[in-house]
Amino acid sequence: MLEVKNLSRSYEKGRMVLNNVSLSFPEGSFTIIAGPNGSGKTQLMRHLNGLLKAREGEVLLDGRNIREDLQAARRRIGLVFQNADSQIVGQTVASDIAFGAENLKWPRQKINEKLEELLTELSIGHLRNRRPHTLSGGEKRRCVLAAVLIMNPEIIVLDEPFTGLDYQGVSDVLKDITRLHKDGKTIILITHDLEKSLAHADRLVLMKDGEVVKEGEPADLIEDVEDFGIRRPWGNERDLETMTWLKV
Amino acid sequence: MAEGLIFQYTPGESILHRIDIRIKLIGMIALSLVLIKVSPFRLCFLLPVLLSLDICSRNDRRISLPPPILFLMPLIIFAGNFISLGPWETGGFKPALAAAGFRALRFICILWMAQLFTETSDPMSITPAFYRLLKPIPLIPAGRISTSMGLSLTLIPLIISEMGEIRDAMVSRCGWNPRRPVRNLTSMGIPLLEGVLTRAEALSDAMESRLFTEDATEPELLDDSLRTSPSLFLLLLLTALFMGERLLLNIDILESFMNFY
């Protein structure tokens, strides 16, 4: 289980980007963290994997502070950043996906086997020799998702994974996320666009001005989201189950 | 972003495509060293060679000019050298023009070689080839250097594309004035630099989160390419260049090696 305890961070005097945030993400859960721009969602994400060091508070993985063994924590917690372009390291899709596994010093044969498995699983085998930066938005997102999945993380944190994607792109990425959740992965999805994915989440966390203002089951919080600057999916009588862009 | 931009790999079956990347790298480094000395003889010797290689590398045998923005740097080099050398140092207007022109031409040759190399080398094999080339050299961090090179090759087309976008944005807001190149350059350079630095920071975070280490699994070299004949060709080319210099200009071969500038 991943836990965040009393996490605070400020950059300028008096302005807290994270203010006493405490959250827990049970194994196999699907949590959506929602909030308007500047609410501290991305800052929180960067603490989860140890990219930012907590100045106050701590991040615990199975009860141990992640900074005790950062390498192990980073292997177990995969981050998919908002801008796919800025996390592409390899010159081809295949070499970019293999990058993480190479850093884990796996033997080449194991890397190649896992690579093939992921290319098939995410239906991106035809892209393996393409330059990642020339892919479409949806293809890029799936490429960076595969690059994180090759390290076999238990927890996957995705920062605004649907930004700039068309209907097909959103649908493809969402399909992969829900499949990973069904396979037992813990999903933490950061978004302010609830309409596309809320139906799949079992927990909703609302953030504003660096604070967690509400958390609970999506059905209990959906009526309150507009009070915190998040657009409620269209239609007052709308069921929670319809708040997805995935074809049923 | 479209495929086929400058400094991007274009798949093909030309001789240049089939040469072992390590030989191409050695060739590029050797010819760049040769060009450190600004010599009209060397430039005249290498330009036809580069032209032939360029023609050989094209699948459709046509020569297309690179985007005009790429000529900006040689232009700056030309202007900078002309101002710094000046007629008062070179003994006249024409010699100053010639000296600045040769230095700009040298830069064009180096850019041309880089373009030929990236256009004909499968990106998947460049980093491993560079790693294998450096690995036997003691005290050289082969992993770090080859990763940096791979990242640079990944970023070059993005930077060029970003430059184009910034320029288009300036043109669309009537901010591009051909009569004021310095103002254009500063207006374009600052956002470009900011963009590059932001991207570099994000990339470094992404690498850190994916546990980047120099001690990673060795990259794979997929190879069934030409080695012997290109190596011999390179050797012959360099011999011909130094011999030609010796015979025509009476420059000692040893001196040629040592005289870089």
Short mmCIF file of C-alpha atoms in Angstrom, two decimals:
data_model
loop_
_atom_site.label_atom_id
_atom_site.label_comp_id
_atom_site.label_asym_id
_atom_site.label_seq_id
_atom_site.Cartn_x
_atom_site.Cartn_y
_atom_site.Cartn_z
CA MET A 1 0.00 0.00 0.00
CA LEU A 2 1.15 3.51 -0.85
CA GLU A 3 0.58 6.19 1.77
CA VAL A 4 1.20 9.91 1.88
CA LYS A 5 1.44 11.35 5.38
CA ASN A 6 1.23 15.05 6.21
CA LEU A 7 3.02 16.09 3.04
CA SER A 8 3.65 19.81 2.71
CA ARG A 9 5.69 21.87 0.30
CA SER A 10 6.04 25.57 -0.33
CA TYR A 11 8.13 27.49 -2.84
CA GLU A 12 7.49 31.06 -1.90
CA LYS A 13 7.01 32.40 1.54
CA GLY A 14 3.42 31.81 2.56
CA ARG A 15 2.36 30.02 -0.61
CA MET A 16 1.85 26.30 -0.04
CA VAL A 17 1.78 24.14 -3.16
CA LEU A 18 0.99 21.12 -0.97
CA ASN A 19 -0.51 21.63 2.45
CA ASN A 20 -0.63 18.74 4.90
CA VAL A 21 -1.74 16.16 2.36
CA SER A 22 -2.52 12.71 3.75
CA LEU A 23 -3.79 9.96 1.48
CA SER A 24 -3.58 6.22 1.14
CA PHE A 25 -3.83 4.10 -1.98
CA PRO A 26 -4.75 0.49 -1.15
CA GLU A 27 -3.44 -2.31 -3.33
CA GLY A 28 -5.51 -2.80 -6.49
CA SER A 29 -7.47 0.44 -6.07
CA PHE A 30 -8.35 2.91 -8.83
CA THR A 31 -8.14 6.47 -7.54
CA ILE A 32 -8.83 9.63 -9.48
CA ILE A 33 -7.21 12.78 -8.14
CA ALA A 34 -9.07 15.76 -9.54
CA GLY A 35 -8.62 19.46 -9.10
CA PRO A 36 -8.33 22.70 -11.07
CA ASN A 37 -5.03 23.87 -12.53
CA GLY A 38 -2.52 24.78 -9.84
CA SER A 39 -4.16 22.64 -7.17
CA GLY A 40 -0.97 20.65 -6.55
CA LYS A 41 -1.84 17.38 -8.34
CA THR A 42 1.36 17.16 -10.38
CA GLN A 43 3.50 18.21 -7.40
CA LEU A 44 1.92 15.38 -5.43
CA MET A 45 2.68 12.94 -8.24
CA ARG A 46 6.34 13.91 -8.28
CA HIS A 47 6.61 13.15 -4.56
CA LEU A 48 5.10 9.68 -5.01
CA ASN A 49 8.11 8.45 -6.96
CA GLY A 50 10.72 10.43 -5.04
CA LEU A 51 11.45 12.92 -7.83
CA LEU A 52 10.76 15.62 -5.27
CA LYS A 53 11.97 15.16 -1.74
CA ALA A 54 9.32 15.74 0.89
CA ARG A 55 10.30 18.73 3.05
CA GLU A 56 7.57 17.98 5.55
CA GLY A 57 5.80 14.65 5.85
CA GLU A 58 6.64 11.39 4.12
CA VAL A 59 5.64 8.93 1.42
CA LEU A 60 5.44 5.33 2.60
CA LEU A 61 5.38 2.18 0.51
CA ASP A 62 4.29 -0.85 2.52
CA GLY A 63 5.06 1.12 5.68
CA ARG A 64 8.62 2.12 4.68
CA ASN A 65 9.68 5.59 3.63
CA ILE A 66 10.38 5.46 -0.11
CA ARG A 67 13.65 7.36 0.37
CA GLU A 68 15.13 4.39 2.26
CA ASP A 69 15.31 2.49 -1.03
CA LEU A 70 14.49 4.89 -3.83
CA GLN A 71 15.48 2.46 -6.58
CA ALA A 72 13.04 -0.19 -5.36
CA ALA A 73 10.29 2.41 -4.92
CA ARG A 74 10.81 3.76 -8.44
CA ARG A 75 10.64 0.27 -9.87
CA ARG A 76 7.37 -0.38 -8.04
CA ILE A 77 5.78 3.02 -8.74
CA GLY A 78 5.66 3.93 -12.43
CA LEU A 79 5.04 7.52 -13.49
CA VAL A 80 3.46 8.50 -16.80
CA PHE A 81 4.00 12.24 -17.20
CA GLN A 82 1.55 14.67 -18.74
CA ASN A 83 3.72 15.56 -21.71
CA ALA A 84 4.55 12.34 -23.51
CA ASP A 85 7.18 14.06 -25.68
CA SER A 86 9.28 15.08 -22.73
CA GLN A 87 9.67 11.54 -21.38
CA ILE A 88 10.76 9.86 -24.59
CA VAL A 89 14.39 8.86 -24.28
CA GLY A 90 14.86 6.30 -27.05
CA GLN A 91 15.19 6.97 -30.72
CA THR A 92 12.70 4.29 -31.66
CA VAL A 93 9.59 3.01 -29.90
CA ALA A 94 11.35 -0.28 -29.10
CA SER A 95 14.49 1.31 -27.69
CA ASP A 96 12.42 3.75 -25.62
CA ILE A 97 10.35 0.96 -24.10
CA ALA A 98 13.48 -1.08 -23.37
CA PHE A 99 15.22 1.84 -21.57
CA GLY A 100 13.80 1.12 -18.09
CA ALA A 101 14.49 -2.60 -18.29
CA GLU A 102 18.07 -1.92 -19.42
CA ASN A 103 18.54 0.25 -16.34
CA LEU A 104 17.36 -2.66 -14.21
CA LYS A 105 20.25 -4.61 -15.82
CA TRP A 106 18.02 -7.40 -17.09
CA PRO A 107 19.62 -9.81 -19.57
CA ARG A 108 18.99 -8.83 -23.17
CA GLN A 109 16.88 -11.91 -23.86
CA LYS A 110 14.52 -11.12 -20.99
CA ILE A 111 14.23 -7.50 -22.16
CA ASN A 112 13.38 -8.60 -25.70
CA GLU A 113 10.79 -11.11 -24.48
CA LYS A 114 9.08 -8.54 -22.25
CA LEU A 115 9.25 -5.96 -25.05
CA GLU A 116 7.51 -8.29 -27.49
CA GLU A 117 4.89 -9.11 -24.86
CA LEU A 118 4.12 -5.43 -24.26
CA LEU A 119 4.07 -4.51 -27.94
CA THR A 120 1.45 -7.20 -28.50
CA GLU A 121 -0.49 -6.40 -25.33
CA LEU A 122 -0.79 -2.72 -26.20
CA SER A 123 -1.25 -3.40 -29.94
CA ILE A 124 1.71 -1.21 -30.91
CA GLY A 125 3.86 -3.88 -32.56
CA HIS A 126 3.62 -2.08 -35.92
CA LEU A 127 5.23 1.01 -34.35
CA ARG A 128 8.33 -0.69 -32.95
CA ASN A 129 10.84 0.91 -35.35
CA ARG A 130 9.12 4.29 -35.65
CA ARG A 131 10.59 7.43 -34.11
CA PRO A 132 8.44 8.11 -31.03
CA HIS A 133 8.17 11.84 -31.68
CA THR A 134 6.50 11.22 -35.03
CA LEU A 135 3.63 9.20 -33.54
CA SER A 136 0.10 10.47 -33.00
CA GLY A 137 -0.91 11.64 -29.51
CA GLY A 138 -2.65 8.38 -28.61
CA GLU A 139 0.20 6.24 -29.93
CA LYS A 140 2.72 8.30 -27.96
CA ARG A 141 0.75 7.84 -24.72
CA ARG A 142 0.61 4.10 -25.24
CA CYS A 143 4.32 4.06 -26.03
CA VAL A 144 5.20 5.86 -22.78
CA LEU A 145 2.78 3.62 -20.88
CA ALA A 146 4.58 0.57 -22.28
CA ALA A 147 7.91 2.17 -21.30
CA VAL A 148 6.71 2.30 -17.70
CA LEU A 149 5.05 -1.14 -17.78
CA ILE A 150 8.23 -2.92 -18.85
CA MET A 151 9.54 -2.40 -15.30
CA ASN A 152 6.49 -4.25 -14.05
CA PRO A 153 5.36 -1.62 -11.52
CA GLU A 154 2.60 -2.42 -9.04
CA ILE A 155 1.39 1.17 -8.88
CA ILE A 156 0.90 3.29 -11.99
CA VAL A 157 0.47 7.05 -11.67
CA LEU A 158 -0.82 8.80 -14.78
CA ASP A 159 -0.79 12.59 -15.02
CA GLU A 160 -3.53 13.92 -17.32
CA PRO A 161 -3.20 11.01 -19.76
CA PHE A 162 -6.08 12.20 -21.99
CA THR A 163 -4.84 15.74 -22.68
CA GLY A 164 -4.89 16.54 -26.38
CA LEU A 165 -6.19 13.15 -27.48
CA ASP A 166 -9.06 12.56 -29.88
CA TYR A 167 -11.92 10.18 -29.13
CA GLN A 168 -10.08 7.12 -30.42
CA GLY A 169 -6.90 8.07 -28.55
CA VAL A 170 -8.77 8.50 -25.24
CA SER A 171 -10.62 5.25 -25.79
CA ASP A 172 -7.40 3.30 -26.52
CA VAL A 173 -5.53 4.70 -23.50
CA LEU A 174 -8.53 4.17 -21.21
CA LYS A 175 -8.87 0.59 -22.41
CA ASP A 176 -5.25 -0.05 -21.40
CA ILE A 177 -5.71 1.61 -18.00
CA THR A 178 -8.82 -0.41 -17.15
CA ARG A 179 -7.15 -3.62 -18.30
CA LEU A 180 -4.18 -2.92 -16.03
CA HIS A 181 -6.56 -2.29 -13.14
CA LYS A 182 -8.31 -5.60 -13.80
CA ASP A 183 -4.87 -7.27 -13.78
CA GLY A 184 -4.47 -6.07 -10.19
CA LYS A 185 -2.38 -2.91 -10.63
CA THR A 186 -3.05 0.09 -8.41
CA ILE A 187 -4.04 3.01 -10.61
CA ILE A 188 -3.71 6.67 -9.62
CA LEU A 189 -5.15 8.87 -12.34
CA ILE A 190 -4.65 12.62 -12.17
CA THR A 191 -7.20 14.54 -14.20
CA HIS A 192 -9.70 17.36 -14.14
CA ASP A 193 -11.82 15.76 -16.82
CA LEU A 194 -14.06 13.34 -14.93
CA GLU A 195 -16.37 12.57 -17.81
CA LYS A 196 -13.85 10.34 -19.54
CA SER A 197 -12.97 7.93 -16.76
CA LEU A 198 -14.90 8.40 -13.50
CA ALA A 199 -17.02 5.28 -14.10
CA HIS A 200 -13.94 3.07 -13.62
CA ALA A 201 -12.65 4.63 -10.39
CA ASP A 202 -13.46 3.31 -6.95
CA ARG A 203 -12.23 6.46 -5.20
CA LEU A 204 -12.20 10.16 -5.93
CA VAL A 205 -9.87 12.69 -4.31
CA LEU A 206 -10.59 16.39 -4.79
CA MET A 207 -7.75 18.88 -4.43
CA LYS A 208 -7.76 22.66 -4.28
CA ASP A 209 -4.95 25.10 -3.46
CA GLY A 210 -2.60 22.30 -2.44
CA GLU A 211 -5.03 20.67 -0.05
CA VAL A 212 -7.14 17.53 -0.18
CA VAL A 213 -10.61 19.02 0.25
CA LYS A 214 -12.68 15.85 -0.09
CA GLU A 215 -12.17 12.17 -0.69
CA GLY A 216 -14.48 9.23 -0.94
CA GLU A 217 -16.49 7.15 -3.36
CA PRO A 218 -17.21 8.89 -6.68
CA ALA A 219 -20.98 8.51 -6.25
CA ASP A 220 -20.86 10.41 -2.96
CA LEU A 221 -18.75 13.28 -4.28
CA ILE A 222 -20.00 13.83 -7.81
CA GLU A 223 -22.59 16.44 -6.81
CA ASP A 224 -19.93 18.52 -5.00
CA VAL A 225 -17.22 18.69 -7.63
CA GLU A 226 -18.27 22.04 -9.10
CA ASP A 227 -17.80 23.66 -5.68
CA PHE A 228 -14.09 22.96 -6.09
CA GLY A 229 -13.61 24.17 -9.65
CA ILE A 230 -14.08 20.86 -11.47
CA ARG A 231 -16.67 20.49 -14.19
CA ARG A 232 -19.38 17.97 -13.41
CA PRO A 233 -19.98 15.65 -16.37
CA TRP A 234 -22.93 16.92 -18.41
CA GLY A 235 -26.49 15.87 -17.41
CA ASN A 236 -28.00 16.10 -13.95
CA GLU A 237 -29.74 12.75 -14.15
CA ARG A 238 -26.69 11.05 -15.55
CA ASP A 239 -25.56 7.74 -14.05
CA LEU A 240 -21.99 7.36 -12.88
CA GLU A 241 -21.61 4.30 -15.13
CA THR A 242 -21.99 6.47 -18.22
CA MET A 243 -19.04 8.68 -17.24
CA THR A 244 -16.58 6.93 -19.50
CA TRP A 245 -15.36 7.25 -23.06
CA LEU A 246 -14.84 3.55 -23.32
CA LYS A 247 -17.16 1.73 -25.67
CA VAL A 248 -19.24 -0.77 -23.68
CA MET B 1 5.35 15.83 -36.56
CA ALA B 2 5.98 14.55 -40.05
CA GLU B 3 8.58 11.94 -40.91
CA GLY B 4 11.48 12.84 -43.16
CA LEU B 5 12.68 16.03 -41.53
CA ILE B 6 16.29 17.09 -41.80
CA PHE B 7 18.63 15.18 -39.46
CA GLN B 8 16.22 12.26 -39.44
CA TYR B 9 16.71 8.72 -40.58
CA THR B 10 15.27 7.83 -43.97
CA PRO B 11 15.20 4.07 -44.55
CA GLY B 12 16.93 2.97 -47.74
CA GLU B 13 19.18 0.47 -49.45
CA SER B 14 21.99 2.76 -50.63
CA ILE B 15 25.68 1.94 -50.01
CA LEU B 16 25.78 4.58 -47.30
CA HIS B 17 22.80 2.93 -45.60
CA ARG B 18 24.57 -0.44 -45.62
CA ILE B 19 27.91 0.72 -44.20
CA ASP B 20 28.62 -0.27 -40.58
CA ILE B 21 27.67 2.67 -38.37
CA ARG B 22 31.00 2.47 -36.55
CA ILE B 23 32.87 3.04 -39.83
CA LYS B 24 30.58 5.97 -40.62
CA LEU B 25 31.23 7.42 -37.18
CA ILE B 26 35.00 7.02 -37.53
CA GLY B 27 34.82 8.54 -41.00
CA MET B 28 32.79 11.49 -39.79
CA ILE B 29 35.17 12.14 -36.89
CA ALA B 30 38.26 11.77 -39.12
CA LEU B 31 36.91 14.13 -41.78
CA SER B 32 35.82 16.64 -39.13
CA LEU B 33 39.39 16.59 -37.75
CA VAL B 34 40.73 17.09 -41.25
CA LEU B 35 38.47 20.12 -41.59
CA ILE B 36 39.68 21.75 -38.38
CA LYS B 37 42.41 23.33 -40.51
CA VAL B 38 40.73 25.81 -42.83
CA SER B 39 42.33 24.76 -46.07
CA PRO B 40 40.86 25.54 -49.52
CA PHE B 41 42.56 22.39 -50.82
CA ARG B 42 40.89 20.18 -48.22
CA LEU B 43 37.51 21.80 -48.79
CA CYS B 44 37.81 21.43 -52.56
CA PHE B 45 38.88 17.81 -52.07
CA LEU B 46 36.02 16.90 -49.71
CA LEU B 47 33.11 18.76 -51.30
CA PRO B 48 32.89 16.48 -54.38
CA VAL B 49 33.25 13.45 -52.10
CA LEU B 50 30.35 14.65 -49.95
CA LEU B 51 28.29 15.46 -53.03
CA SER B 52 28.86 11.94 -54.42
CA LEU B 53 27.96 10.37 -51.09
CA ASP B 54 24.84 12.52 -50.91
CA ILE B 55 23.75 11.46 -54.39
CA CYS B 56 24.45 7.81 -53.47
CA SER B 57 22.38 8.08 -50.31
CA ARG B 58 19.25 9.38 -52.02
CA ASN B 59 16.72 6.76 -52.89
CA ASP B 60 15.23 8.88 -55.65
CA ARG B 61 18.63 10.26 -56.76
CA ARG B 62 17.45 13.83 -56.38
CA ILE B 63 19.21 16.51 -54.39
CA SER B 64 16.97 18.56 -52.13
CA LEU B 65 18.19 21.63 -50.32
CA PRO B 66 17.95 21.69 -46.51
CA PRO B 67 15.59 24.24 -44.88
CA PRO B 68 16.95 27.81 -45.16
CA ILE B 69 17.01 28.16 -41.35
CA LEU B 70 19.98 25.75 -41.33
CA PHE B 71 22.06 28.26 -43.24
CA LEU B 72 21.66 30.74 -40.42
CA MET B 73 24.59 29.37 -38.42
CA PRO B 74 27.08 29.35 -41.35
CA LEU B 75 25.88 32.87 -42.10
CA ILE B 76 26.64 33.96 -38.54
CA ILE B 77 30.05 32.24 -38.75
CA PHE B 78 30.73 34.05 -42.01
CA ALA B 79 29.72 37.43 -40.62
CA GLY B 80 31.55 36.87 -37.34
CA ASN B 81 34.77 35.82 -39.04
CA PHE B 82 34.59 38.62 -41.57
CA ILE B 83 34.21 41.19 -38.80
CA SER B 84 36.88 39.67 -36.56
CA LEU B 85 39.43 38.97 -39.31
CA GLY B 86 38.68 42.20 -41.13
CA PRO B 87 40.50 43.62 -44.12
CA TRP B 88 43.05 45.22 -41.76
CA GLU B 89 44.24 41.78 -40.56
CA THR B 90 44.08 39.84 -43.80
CA GLY B 91 45.48 42.62 -45.92
CA GLY B 92 42.42 43.41 -48.00
CA PHE B 93 38.71 43.07 -48.50
CA LYS B 94 38.88 40.02 -50.79
CA PRO B 95 41.19 37.90 -48.57
CA ALA B 96 38.93 38.64 -45.58
CA LEU B 97 35.87 37.60 -47.59
CA ALA B 98 37.63 34.41 -48.73
CA ALA B 99 38.82 33.48 -45.23
CA ALA B 100 35.36 34.02 -43.72
CA GLY B 101 33.78 32.15 -46.64
CA PHE B 102 36.05 29.12 -46.19
CA ARG B 103 35.24 28.95 -42.48
CA ALA B 104 31.51 29.08 -43.20
CA LEU B 105 31.99 26.44 -45.90
CA ARG B 106 33.81 24.22 -43.42
CA PHE B 107 30.80 24.44 -41.10
CA ILE B 108 28.47 23.56 -43.99
CA CYS B 109 30.63 20.48 -44.73
CA ILE B 110 30.37 19.34 -41.10
CA LEU B 111 26.59 19.89 -41.10
CA TRP B 112 26.37 18.02 -44.39
CA MET B 113 28.27 15.05 -42.95
CA ALA B 114 26.01 15.03 -39.89
CA GLN B 115 22.97 15.10 -42.18
CA LEU B 116 24.32 12.21 -44.29
CA PHE B 117 25.10 10.24 -41.17
CA THR B 118 21.71 10.69 -39.47
CA GLU B 119 19.82 10.24 -42.73
CA THR B 120 21.43 6.88 -43.48
CA SER B 121 21.93 5.43 -39.99
CA ASP B 122 19.16 3.48 -38.31
CA PRO B 123 18.64 5.35 -35.00
CA MET B 124 18.22 2.05 -33.21
CA SER B 125 21.86 1.21 -33.99
CA ILE B 126 23.58 4.58 -33.47
CA THR B 127 23.78 4.51 -29.66
CA PRO B 128 24.91 0.85 -29.47
CA ALA B 129 27.51 1.48 -32.21
CA PHE B 130 28.87 4.51 -30.39
CA TYR B 131 28.93 2.54 -27.14
CA ARG B 132 30.88 -0.32 -28.75
CA LEU B 133 33.29 2.15 -30.30
CA LEU B 134 34.05 3.86 -27.00
CA LYS B 135 33.95 0.87 -24.68
CA PRO B 136 37.52 -0.37 -25.33
CA ILE B 137 38.98 3.07 -24.57
CA PRO B 138 40.03 3.23 -20.90
CA LEU B 139 38.72 5.99 -18.62
CA ILE B 140 36.01 6.98 -21.11
CA PRO B 141 32.44 6.77 -19.69
CA ALA B 142 31.07 4.99 -22.77
CA GLY B 143 27.57 4.56 -21.31
CA ARG B 144 27.15 8.23 -20.40
CA ILE B 145 28.57 9.55 -23.67
CA SER B 146 26.55 7.21 -25.89
CA THR B 147 23.34 8.02 -23.97
CA SER B 148 24.03 11.75 -24.31
CA MET B 149 24.64 11.29 -28.01
CA GLY B 150 21.43 9.31 -28.39
CA LEU B 151 19.49 12.02 -26.55
CA SER B 152 21.03 14.75 -28.71
CA LEU B 153 20.04 12.88 -31.85
CA THR B 154 16.53 12.53 -30.45
CA LEU B 155 16.31 16.22 -29.60
CA ILE B 156 17.82 17.80 -32.76
CA PRO B 157 14.73 17.29 -34.97
CA LEU B 158 12.50 18.51 -32.13
CA ILE B 159 14.55 21.67 -31.67
CA ILE B 160 14.50 22.36 -35.42
CA SER B 161 10.74 21.80 -35.48
CA GLU B 162 10.28 24.11 -32.46
CA MET B 163 12.40 26.75 -34.20
CA GLY B 164 10.09 26.53 -37.21
CA GLU B 165 7.01 26.87 -34.99
CA ILE B 166 8.37 29.92 -33.17
CA ARG B 167 9.30 31.53 -36.48
CA ASP B 168 5.82 30.82 -37.92
CA ALA B 169 4.22 32.29 -34.78
CA MET B 170 6.37 35.41 -35.19
CA VAL B 171 5.50 35.70 -38.88
CA SER B 172 1.77 35.30 -38.14
CA ARG B 173 1.97 38.19 -35.67
CA CYS B 174 3.98 40.35 -38.08
CA GLY B 175 7.01 40.03 -35.80
CA TRP B 176 9.45 38.68 -38.40
CA ASN B 177 11.28 41.44 -40.15
CA PRO B 178 13.82 40.28 -42.76
CA ARG B 179 15.56 43.65 -42.48
CA ARG B 180 16.27 43.14 -38.77
CA PRO B 181 17.91 39.70 -38.51
CA VAL B 182 19.48 40.35 -35.09
CA ARG B 183 16.11 41.29 -33.58
CA ASN B 184 14.54 38.21 -35.20
CA LEU B 185 17.27 36.03 -33.79
CA THR B 186 16.92 37.30 -30.21
CA SER B 187 13.11 37.14 -30.38
CA MET B 188 13.35 33.54 -31.56
CA GLY B 189 16.35 32.51 -29.48
CA ILE B 190 14.99 33.29 -26.02
CA PRO B 191 11.76 31.23 -26.23
CA LEU B 192 13.69 28.49 -27.99
CA LEU B 193 16.28 28.34 -25.24
CA GLU B 194 13.55 28.33 -22.58
CA GLY B 195 11.76 25.52 -24.40
CA VAL B 196 14.94 23.46 -24.73
CA LEU B 197 15.83 23.91 -21.05
CA THR B 198 12.30 22.99 -19.92
CA ARG B 199 12.33 19.94 -22.14
CA ALA B 200 15.77 18.93 -20.86
CA GLU B 201 14.57 19.19 -17.26
CA ALA B 202 11.46 17.10 -17.96
CA LEU B 203 13.58 14.54 -19.79
CA SER B 204 15.97 14.30 -16.89
CA ASP B 205 13.03 13.69 -14.50
CA ALA B 206 11.67 10.98 -16.81
CA MET B 207 15.10 9.31 -16.96
CA GLU B 208 15.43 9.46 -13.19
CA SER B 209 12.00 7.93 -12.67
CA ARG B 210 13.01 5.11 -15.02
CA LEU B 211 16.14 4.47 -12.96
CA PHE B 212 18.76 5.71 -15.40
CA THR B 213 22.17 4.23 -14.73
CA GLU B 214 25.39 4.18 -16.73
CA ASP B 215 25.79 0.56 -15.80
CA ALA B 216 22.70 -0.59 -17.74
CA THR B 217 22.36 -3.67 -19.93
CA GLU B 218 24.57 -3.22 -22.99
CA PRO B 219 22.71 -1.96 -26.04
CA GLU B 220 22.11 -4.41 -28.84
CA LEU B 221 23.91 -4.02 -32.17
CA LEU B 222 21.84 -5.36 -35.04
CA ASP B 223 24.39 -5.76 -37.72
CA ASP B 224 25.02 -7.40 -41.05
CA SER B 225 26.55 -4.36 -42.67
CA LEU B 226 29.54 -3.52 -44.89
CA ARG B 227 32.87 -3.08 -43.09
CA THR B 228 35.98 -3.93 -45.11
CA SER B 229 35.41 -1.98 -48.32
CA PRO B 230 34.22 1.24 -46.59
CA SER B 231 37.21 1.09 -44.21
CA LEU B 232 39.56 0.74 -47.17
CA PHE B 233 37.78 3.57 -48.97
CA LEU B 234 38.16 5.85 -45.95
CA LEU B 235 41.83 4.96 -45.64
CA LEU B 236 42.41 5.61 -49.34
CA LEU B 237 40.53 8.89 -49.16
CA LEU B 238 42.62 10.20 -46.28
CA THR B 239 45.86 8.96 -47.93
CA ALA B 240 44.91 10.66 -51.20
CA LEU B 241 44.12 13.89 -49.35
CA PHE B 242 47.43 14.01 -47.46
CA MET B 243 49.45 12.85 -50.49
CA GLY B 244 47.71 15.47 -52.65
CA GLU B 245 48.52 18.14 -50.11
CA ARG B 246 52.14 16.97 -50.06
CA LEU B 247 52.51 16.86 -53.86
CA LEU B 248 50.53 19.96 -54.82
CA LEU B 249 51.17 22.25 -51.89
CA ASN B 250 54.44 20.77 -50.66
CA ILE B 251 53.14 20.39 -47.11
CA ASP B 252 54.83 17.74 -45.03
CA ILE B 253 52.40 14.90 -44.12
CA LEU B 254 53.42 14.96 -40.45
CA GLU B 255 52.89 18.69 -40.43
CA SER B 256 49.44 18.16 -41.98
CA PHE B 257 48.49 15.93 -39.08
CA MET B 258 49.71 18.38 -36.47
CA ASN B 259 48.57 21.61 -38.11
CA PHE B 260 44.96 21.93 -37.12
CA TYR B 261 44.35 25.63 -37.41
#
